[in-house]
Each structure stands twice: as C-alpha cells, then as structure tokens.
C-alpha cells in the first residue's frame, strides 16, 4: 500500500503543522505537506502525510471517521467527510 496518504478537501488556511498534529494521533508522522500554487503561494487544498510505516498509514485510513469526529469548526481543516485515500506512495 505505501506509507504516504493523500489528504484532500483542506481549508485554504490549513498548515503543514495542522496535518502533522491531526494525523499524529494515528502513528508517527515523518512528513506532512500541503501543496502550494507556484505563482500565488496559496494552498491548493490538498496534501500528503507520510507515516513511518505502512501499518500506521493503514491505521490512519481505517480510522478516518474517528479523526473527522475530532475536528471542530472552524478548524484549520475544513469539511472533511472523506478526505483520506491511499496514494500507494506515489505523488
């Protein structure tokens, strides 16, 4: 499966640290990045979280309902009904 997880539907205000903090509840996060538009520097609304193992990435995907229930509005991470899908470690 891979240890990198795609995260979409993010608020424009979400930060890399927001991703790392939220997904850190599922395991050891080695990287969390929100992609930025090259010209404007504005968030593109999606990113990737990398875990230290495949098992932790799978736990994040399996536990996404629990993660979503912990987010309070107006949190930096916007409406997150179904944001986590496996990326198989490919960007």
Tab-separated table of N, CA and C in Angstrom:
chain	number	residue	atom	x	y	z
A	1	UNK	N	0.817	-1.184	0.000
A	1	UNK	CA	0.000	0.000	0.000
A	1	UNK	C	0.867	1.256	0.000
A	2	UNK	N	1.914	1.327	0.762
A	2	UNK	CA	2.733	2.528	0.866
A	2	UNK	C	2.439	3.263	2.166
A	3	UNK	N	3.342	4.134	2.534
A	3	UNK	CA	3.160	4.835	3.798
A	3	UNK	C	2.800	6.302	3.622
A	4	UNK	N	2.501	6.712	2.396
A	4	UNK	CA	2.099	8.084	2.110
A	4	UNK	C	0.596	8.121	1.835
A	5	UNK	N	-0.089	9.059	2.507
A	5	UNK	CA	-1.541	9.149	2.409
A	5	UNK	C	-1.916	10.499	1.823
A	6	UNK	N	-2.783	10.482	0.815
A	6	UNK	CA	-3.309	11.706	0.209
A	6	UNK	C	-4.409	12.272	1.101
A	7	UNK	N	-4.390	13.596	1.300
A	7	UNK	CA	-5.405	14.266	2.092
A	7	UNK	C	-5.952	15.416	1.261
A	8	UNK	N	-7.232	15.362	0.935
A	8	UNK	CA	-7.847	16.403	0.111
A	8	UNK	C	-8.975	17.111	0.840
A	9	UNK	N	-9.509	18.125	0.212
A	9	UNK	CA	-10.619	18.873	0.772
A	9	UNK	C	-10.215	19.756	1.935
A	10	UNK	N	-8.978	20.227	1.941
A	10	UNK	CA	-8.471	21.024	3.048
A	10	UNK	C	-8.878	22.490	2.923
A	11	UNK	N	-9.006	23.131	4.053
A	11	UNK	CA	-9.252	24.561	4.099
A	11	UNK	C	-8.050	25.285	3.519
A	12	UNK	N	-8.275	26.452	2.944
A	12	UNK	CA	-7.179	27.247	2.414
A	12	UNK	C	-6.252	27.698	3.541
A	13	UNK	N	-6.755	27.693	4.778
A	13	UNK	CA	-5.968	28.140	5.930
A	13	UNK	C	-5.183	27.025	6.616
A	14	UNK	N	-5.388	25.788	6.211
A	14	UNK	CA	-4.701	24.655	6.843
A	14	UNK	C	-3.195	24.767	6.617
A	15	UNK	N	-2.436	24.295	7.607
A	15	UNK	CA	-0.974	24.343	7.512
A	15	UNK	C	-0.392	22.935	7.575
A	16	UNK	N	0.872	22.832	7.238
A	16	UNK	CA	1.577	21.556	7.341
A	16	UNK	C	1.508	21.032	8.775
A	17	UNK	N	1.669	21.926	9.744
A	17	UNK	CA	1.621	21.521	11.150
A	17	UNK	C	0.252	20.996	11.550
A	18	UNK	N	-0.823	21.539	10.968
A	18	UNK	CA	-2.166	21.022	11.241
A	18	UNK	C	-2.275	19.560	10.828
A	19	UNK	N	-1.750	19.240	9.655
A	19	UNK	CA	-1.778	17.851	9.181
A	19	UNK	C	-0.996	16.937	10.104
A	20	UNK	N	0.214	17.373	10.456
A	20	UNK	CA	1.071	16.550	11.312
A	20	UNK	C	0.431	16.312	12.670
A	21	UNK	N	-0.172	17.331	13.236
A	21	UNK	CA	-0.802	17.195	14.556
A	21	UNK	C	-2.006	16.260	14.500
A	22	UNK	N	-2.872	16.464	13.538
A	22	UNK	CA	-4.076	15.643	13.443
A	22	UNK	C	-3.751	14.176	13.176
A	23	UNK	N	-2.919	13.924	12.180
A	23	UNK	CA	-2.627	12.544	11.806
A	23	UNK	C	-1.617	11.894	12.731
A	24	UNK	N	-0.953	12.667	13.562
A	24	UNK	CA	-0.054	12.118	14.560
A	24	UNK	C	-0.772	11.236	15.565
A	25	UNK	N	-2.086	11.384	15.664
A	25	UNK	CA	-2.877	10.527	16.546
A	25	UNK	C	-2.944	9.086	16.039
A	26	UNK	N	-2.613	8.887	14.774
A	26	UNK	CA	-2.677	7.546	14.174
A	26	UNK	C	-1.329	6.850	14.136
A	27	UNK	N	-0.270	7.585	14.404
A	27	UNK	CA	1.053	6.988	14.341
A	27	UNK	C	2.114	8.055	14.203
A	28	UNK	N	3.318	7.616	13.907
A	28	UNK	CA	4.438	8.528	13.781
A	28	UNK	C	4.439	9.156	12.393
A	29	UNK	N	4.224	10.463	12.344
A	29	UNK	CA	4.210	11.200	11.081
A	29	UNK	C	5.626	11.699	10.813
A	30	UNK	N	6.189	11.281	9.679
A	30	UNK	CA	7.530	11.728	9.324
A	30	UNK	C	7.501	12.974	8.455
A	31	UNK	N	6.363	13.235	7.796
A	31	UNK	CA	6.230	14.428	6.969
A	31	UNK	C	4.759	14.711	6.730
A	32	UNK	N	4.435	15.965	6.648
A	32	UNK	CA	3.086	16.396	6.305
A	32	UNK	C	3.218	17.673	5.512
A	33	UNK	N	2.690	17.685	4.303
A	33	UNK	CA	2.871	18.853	3.441
A	33	UNK	C	1.578	19.154	2.688
A	34	UNK	N	1.242	20.439	2.658
A	34	UNK	CA	0.125	20.921	1.848
A	34	UNK	C	0.736	21.582	0.622
A	35	UNK	N	0.294	21.172	-0.552
A	35	UNK	CA	0.866	21.718	-1.776
A	35	UNK	C	0.381	23.136	-2.019
A	36	UNK	N	1.301	23.971	-2.481
A	36	UNK	CA	1.039	25.389	-2.725
A	36	UNK	C	1.087	25.678	-4.215
A	37	UNK	N	0.281	26.643	-4.636
A	37	UNK	CA	0.336	27.127	-6.005
A	37	UNK	C	1.669	27.844	-6.207
A	38	UNK	N	2.364	27.535	-7.277
A	38	UNK	CA	3.693	28.122	-7.521
A	38	UNK	C	3.657	29.631	-7.724
A	39	UNK	N	2.609	30.103	-8.373
A	39	UNK	CA	2.557	31.530	-8.700
A	39	UNK	C	2.019	32.377	-7.555
A	40	UNK	N	1.014	31.865	-6.837
A	40	UNK	CA	0.377	32.674	-5.797
A	40	UNK	C	0.844	32.318	-4.394
A	41	UNK	N	1.388	31.111	-4.207
A	41	UNK	CA	1.787	30.659	-2.881
A	41	UNK	C	0.617	30.222	-2.031
A	42	UNK	N	-0.568	30.218	-2.594
A	42	UNK	CA	-1.789	29.833	-1.884
A	42	UNK	C	-1.941	28.308	-1.884
A	43	UNK	N	-2.552	27.808	-0.811
A	43	UNK	CA	-2.803	26.371	-0.709
A	43	UNK	C	-3.614	25.894	-1.907
A	44	UNK	N	-3.318	24.676	-2.360
A	44	UNK	CA	-4.095	24.060	-3.433
A	44	UNK	C	-5.215	23.186	-2.868
A	45	UNK	N	-5.319	23.119	-1.530
A	45	UNK	CA	-6.424	22.392	-0.901
A	45	UNK	C	-6.195	20.902	-0.713
A	46	UNK	N	-4.972	20.456	-0.952
A	46	UNK	CA	-4.666	19.047	-0.718
A	46	UNK	C	-3.202	18.897	-0.333
A	47	UNK	N	-2.897	17.729	0.214
A	47	UNK	CA	-1.524	17.465	0.609
A	47	UNK	C	-1.290	15.992	0.844
A	48	UNK	N	-0.162	15.686	1.473
A	48	UNK	CA	0.223	14.313	1.747
A	48	UNK	C	0.774	14.215	3.161
A	49	UNK	N	0.449	13.109	3.810
A	49	UNK	CA	1.004	12.802	5.128
A	49	UNK	C	1.781	11.503	4.978
A	50	UNK	N	3.035	11.502	5.427
A	50	UNK	CA	3.870	10.312	5.356
A	50	UNK	C	4.061	9.760	6.765
A	51	UNK	N	3.781	8.479	6.912
A	51	UNK	CA	3.933	7.785	8.190
A	51	UNK	C	5.208	6.969	8.182
A	52	UNK	N	5.662	6.585	9.364
A	52	UNK	CA	6.911	5.821	9.449
A	52	UNK	C	6.749	4.382	8.979
A	53	UNK	N	5.506	3.907	8.851
A	53	UNK	CA	5.303	2.537	8.377
A	53	UNK	C	3.993	2.418	7.603
A	54	UNK	N	3.907	1.366	6.806
A	54	UNK	CA	2.679	1.076	6.068
A	54	UNK	C	1.512	0.826	7.016
A	55	UNK	N	1.795	0.146	8.132
A	55	UNK	CA	0.731	-0.170	9.090
A	55	UNK	C	0.115	1.087	9.686
A	56	UNK	N	0.941	2.093	9.969
A	56	UNK	CA	0.418	3.340	10.518
A	56	UNK	C	-0.415	4.090	9.483
A	57	UNK	N	0.013	4.055	8.233
A	57	UNK	CA	-0.764	4.689	7.163
A	57	UNK	C	-2.117	4.004	7.023
A	58	UNK	N	-2.118	2.680	7.087
A	58	UNK	CA	-3.378	1.940	7.005
A	58	UNK	C	-4.264	2.272	8.196
A	59	UNK	N	-3.697	2.414	9.372
A	59	UNK	CA	-4.479	2.771	10.565
A	59	UNK	C	-5.124	4.142	10.390
A	60	UNK	N	-4.410	5.075	9.761
A	60	UNK	CA	-4.968	6.405	9.514
A	60	UNK	C	-6.156	6.319	8.566
A	61	UNK	N	-6.026	5.506	7.536
A	61	UNK	CA	-7.125	5.349	6.584
A	61	UNK	C	-8.304	4.647	7.246
A	62	UNK	N	-8.031	3.597	7.998
A	62	UNK	CA	-9.098	2.864	8.682
A	62	UNK	C	-9.748	3.705	9.769
A	63	UNK	N	-9.005	4.620	10.382
A	63	UNK	CA	-9.525	5.422	11.486
A	63	UNK	C	-9.996	6.802	11.088
A	64	UNK	N	-10.200	7.039	9.809
A	64	UNK	CA	-10.553	8.397	9.378
A	64	UNK	C	-11.847	8.911	9.982
A	65	UNK	N	-12.817	8.054	10.262
A	65	UNK	CA	-14.058	8.517	10.879
A	65	UNK	C	-13.795	9.070	12.268
A	66	UNK	N	-12.892	8.445	12.998
A	66	UNK	CA	-12.528	8.926	14.335
A	66	UNK	C	-11.816	10.271	14.231
A	67	UNK	N	-10.894	10.393	13.283
A	67	UNK	CA	-10.185	11.657	13.095
A	67	UNK	C	-11.153	12.779	12.737
A	68	UNK	N	-12.080	12.500	11.852
A	68	UNK	CA	-13.001	13.530	11.401
A	68	UNK	C	-13.911	14.004	12.525
A	69	UNK	N	-14.269	13.111	13.441
A	69	UNK	CA	-15.153	13.491	14.537
A	69	UNK	C	-14.453	14.387	15.550
A	70	UNK	N	-13.116	14.429	15.523
A	70	UNK	CA	-12.365	15.239	16.477
A	70	UNK	C	-12.144	16.663	15.991
A	71	UNK	N	-12.460	16.933	14.754
A	71	UNK	CA	-12.226	18.251	14.200
A	71	UNK	C	-13.400	19.160	14.546
A	72	UNK	N	-13.087	20.296	15.143
A	72	UNK	CA	-14.116	21.265	15.489
A	72	UNK	C	-14.087	22.404	14.486
A	73	UNK	N	-15.250	22.956	14.187
A	73	UNK	CA	-15.306	24.114	13.306
A	73	UNK	C	-15.187	25.355	14.156
A	74	UNK	N	-14.561	26.424	13.688
A	74	UNK	CA	-13.873	26.488	12.407
A	74	UNK	C	-12.424	26.057	12.539
A	75	UNK	N	-12.171	24.831	12.367
A	75	UNK	CA	-10.802	24.297	12.430
A	75	UNK	C	-10.073	24.659	11.150
A	76	UNK	N	-8.772	24.562	11.190
A	76	UNK	CA	-7.981	24.858	10.002
A	76	UNK	C	-8.263	23.850	8.899
A	77	UNK	N	-8.683	22.662	9.282
A	77	UNK	CA	-9.045	21.655	8.284
A	77	UNK	C	-10.549	21.732	8.083
A	78	UNK	N	-10.973	22.061	6.883
A	78	UNK	CA	-12.385	22.311	6.582
A	78	UNK	C	-13.190	21.022	6.540
A	79	UNK	N	-14.358	21.087	5.920
A	79	UNK	CA	-15.227	19.934	5.781
A	79	UNK	C	-14.425	18.724	5.329
A	80	UNK	N	-14.365	17.703	6.171
A	80	UNK	CA	-13.540	16.541	5.879
A	80	UNK	C	-14.366	15.270	6.001
A	81	UNK	N	-15.271	15.080	5.103
A	81	UNK	CA	-16.117	13.903	5.216
A	81	UNK	C	-15.427	12.646	4.713
A	82	UNK	N	-14.599	12.796	3.708
A	82	UNK	CA	-13.968	11.609	3.144
A	82	UNK	C	-12.653	12.000	2.484
A	83	UNK	N	-11.692	12.473	3.291
A	83	UNK	CA	-10.513	13.083	2.717
A	83	UNK	C	-9.342	12.146	2.511
A	84	UNK	N	-9.378	10.998	3.128
A	84	UNK	CA	-8.170	10.191	3.142
A	84	UNK	C	-8.302	9.025	2.174
A	85	UNK	N	-7.371	8.956	1.235
A	85	UNK	CA	-7.304	7.808	0.331
A	85	UNK	C	-5.854	7.399	0.211
A	86	UNK	N	-5.632	6.175	-0.103
A	86	UNK	CA	-4.255	5.690	-0.243
A	86	UNK	C	-3.671	6.223	-1.548
A	87	UNK	N	-2.430	6.605	-1.498
A	87	UNK	CA	-1.766	7.066	-2.710
A	87	UNK	C	-0.713	6.076	-3.189
A	88	UNK	N	-0.559	4.981	-2.452
A	88	UNK	CA	0.428	3.957	-2.781
A	88	UNK	C	1.839	4.533	-2.871
A	89	UNK	N	2.069	5.613	-2.115
A	89	UNK	CA	3.400	6.187	-2.066
A	89	UNK	C	3.819	6.901	-3.327
A	90	UNK	N	2.872	7.192	-4.220
A	90	UNK	CA	3.191	7.840	-5.490
A	90	UNK	C	2.623	9.241	-5.476
A	91	UNK	N	3.443	10.217	-5.843
A	91	UNK	CA	2.955	11.597	-5.927
A	91	UNK	C	2.636	11.963	-7.344
